[in-house]
mmCIF file of C-alpha atoms and ligand atoms in Angstrom:
data_model
loop_
_atom_site.group_PDB
_atom_site.id
_atom_site.type_symbol
_atom_site.label_atom_id
_atom_site.label_comp_id
_atom_site.label_asym_id
_atom_site.label_seq_id
_atom_site.Cartn_x
_atom_site.Cartn_y
_atom_site.Cartn_z
ATOM 1 C CA UNK Z 1 0.022 0.364 0.084
ATOM 2 C CA UNK Z 2 2.103 3.565 -1.151
ATOM 3 C CA UNK Z 3 0.063 6.253 1.703
ATOM 4 C CA UNK Z 4 2.402 8.904 0.782
ATOM 5 C CA UNK Z 5 3.138 9.985 -2.312
ATOM 6 C CA UNK Z 6 3.881 8.326 -6.061
ATOM 7 C CA UNK Z 7 7.328 7.465 -7.677
ATOM 8 C CA UNK Z 8 7.740 11.039 -9.818
ATOM 9 C CA UNK Z 9 8.890 8.460 -13.273
ATOM 10 C CA UNK Z 10 5.807 7.105 -14.652
ATOM 11 C CA UNK Z 11 7.331 3.810 -15.859
ATOM 12 C CA UNK Z 12 8.182 3.193 -12.125
ATOM 13 C CA UNK Z 13 5.487 4.280 -10.556
ATOM 14 C CA UNK Z 14 3.758 1.469 -12.047
ATOM 15 C CA UNK Z 15 6.035 -1.643 -11.838
ATOM 16 C CA UNK Z 16 5.773 -0.268 -8.270
ATOM 17 C CA UNK Z 17 1.698 -0.158 -8.242
ATOM 18 C CA UNK Z 18 2.159 -4.472 -9.876
ATOM 19 C CA UNK Z 19 4.549 -5.139 -7.620
ATOM 20 C CA UNK Z 20 2.351 -3.933 -4.632
ATOM 21 C CA UNK Z 21 -0.892 -5.560 -6.628
ATOM 22 C CA UNK Z 22 1.930 -8.968 -5.727
ATOM 23 C CA UNK Z 23 1.880 -9.074 -2.418
ATOM 24 C CA UNK Z 24 5.025 -7.482 -1.892
ATOM 25 C CA UNK Z 25 5.825 -4.344 0.079
ATOM 26 C CA UNK Z 26 6.539 -1.075 -1.323
ATOM 27 C CA UNK Z 27 8.244 1.045 1.096
ATOM 28 C CA UNK Z 28 9.391 4.781 0.531
ATOM 29 C CA UNK Z 29 13.045 5.869 2.692
ATOM 30 C CA UNK Z 30 13.810 8.806 0.355
ATOM 31 C CA UNK Z 31 17.178 9.272 1.564
ATOM 32 C CA UNK Z 32 20.408 10.611 -0.633
ATOM 33 C CA UNK Z 33 18.966 8.607 -4.768
ATOM 34 C CA UNK Z 34 16.699 6.129 -2.881
ATOM 35 C CA UNK Z 35 13.196 6.031 -2.931
ATOM 36 C CA UNK Z 36 12.615 3.361 -1.266
ATOM 37 C CA UNK Z 37 12.002 -0.437 -1.731
ATOM 38 C CA UNK Z 38 10.354 -3.215 -2.748
ATOM 39 C CA UNK Z 39 10.333 -6.372 0.045
ATOM 40 C CA UNK Z 40 8.502 -9.699 -0.494
ATOM 41 C CA UNK Z 41 7.434 -10.571 3.037
ATOM 42 C CA UNK Z 42 7.897 -14.173 2.449
ATOM 43 C CA UNK Z 43 11.861 -14.509 1.717
ATOM 44 C CA UNK Z 44 12.938 -10.830 2.967
ATOM 45 C CA UNK Z 45 14.229 -10.265 0.399
ATOM 46 C CA UNK Z 46 15.064 -6.361 -0.754
ATOM 47 C CA UNK Z 47 15.057 -4.491 -4.129
ATOM 48 C CA UNK Z 48 16.315 -1.216 -3.993
ATOM 49 C CA UNK Z 49 14.268 1.635 -5.415
ATOM 50 C CA UNK Z 50 16.028 4.562 -6.861
ATOM 51 C CA UNK Z 51 14.332 8.317 -7.269
ATOM 52 C CA UNK Z 52 16.694 9.353 -10.194
ATOM 53 C CA UNK Z 53 18.062 6.408 -12.551
ATOM 54 C CA UNK Z 54 20.014 6.659 -15.486
ATOM 55 C CA UNK Z 55 17.175 4.651 -17.909
ATOM 56 C CA UNK Z 56 14.125 4.392 -15.696
ATOM 57 C CA UNK Z 57 12.243 1.604 -18.155
ATOM 58 C CA UNK Z 58 15.574 -0.955 -17.089
ATOM 59 C CA UNK Z 59 14.918 0.103 -13.650
ATOM 60 C CA UNK Z 60 11.227 -0.652 -13.830
ATOM 61 C CA UNK Z 61 12.500 -3.850 -15.782
ATOM 62 C CA UNK Z 62 14.725 -4.740 -12.501
ATOM 63 C CA UNK Z 63 11.292 -3.944 -10.514
ATOM 64 C CA UNK Z 64 8.866 -6.112 -12.244
ATOM 65 C CA UNK Z 65 11.725 -9.129 -12.016
ATOM 66 C CA UNK Z 66 12.176 -8.980 -8.998
ATOM 67 C CA UNK Z 67 8.055 -8.962 -8.121
ATOM 68 C CA UNK Z 68 7.915 -12.220 -10.896
ATOM 69 C CA UNK Z 69 11.018 -14.285 -8.780
ATOM 70 C CA UNK Z 70 9.348 -14.028 -5.328
ATOM 71 C CA UNK Z 71 6.001 -14.896 -6.212
ATOM 72 C CA UNK Z 72 6.473 -17.720 -4.092
ATOM 73 C CA UNK Z 73 3.884 -19.858 -5.503
ATOM 74 C CA UNK Z 74 4.748 -23.284 -2.838
ATOM 75 C CA UNK Z 75 6.517 -22.764 0.675
ATOM 76 C CA UNK Z 76 9.761 -22.085 1.392
ATOM 77 C CA UNK Z 77 12.083 -25.222 1.032
ATOM 78 C CA UNK Z 78 8.812 -27.137 -1.483
ATOM 79 C CA UNK Z 79 9.238 -24.966 -4.613
ATOM 80 C CA UNK Z 80 8.613 -27.236 -7.383
ATOM 81 C CA UNK Z 81 10.982 -28.196 -10.452
ATOM 82 C CA UNK Z 82 9.869 -25.234 -13.226
HETATM 83 ZN ZN1 ZN A 101 10.565 -13.605 -1.674
#
């Protein structure tokens, strides 16, 4: 749930909304170049979100990739071979 504003770059704001919809935690930090981070509440993995990445489209894809990698359809330790 994003409570206090969106990311200024549309591509990244959209990716964060998708990550939020996928059940990941989107946390705003606003410290230095870091806008915040995306956290997998299941395995506690984190992915930094930059405020002004050189290529917003690529950064958005990295966030999408992180969300895809952390869908965790099965409990930890019981991942079926893909
Ligand atoms: Zn995870």
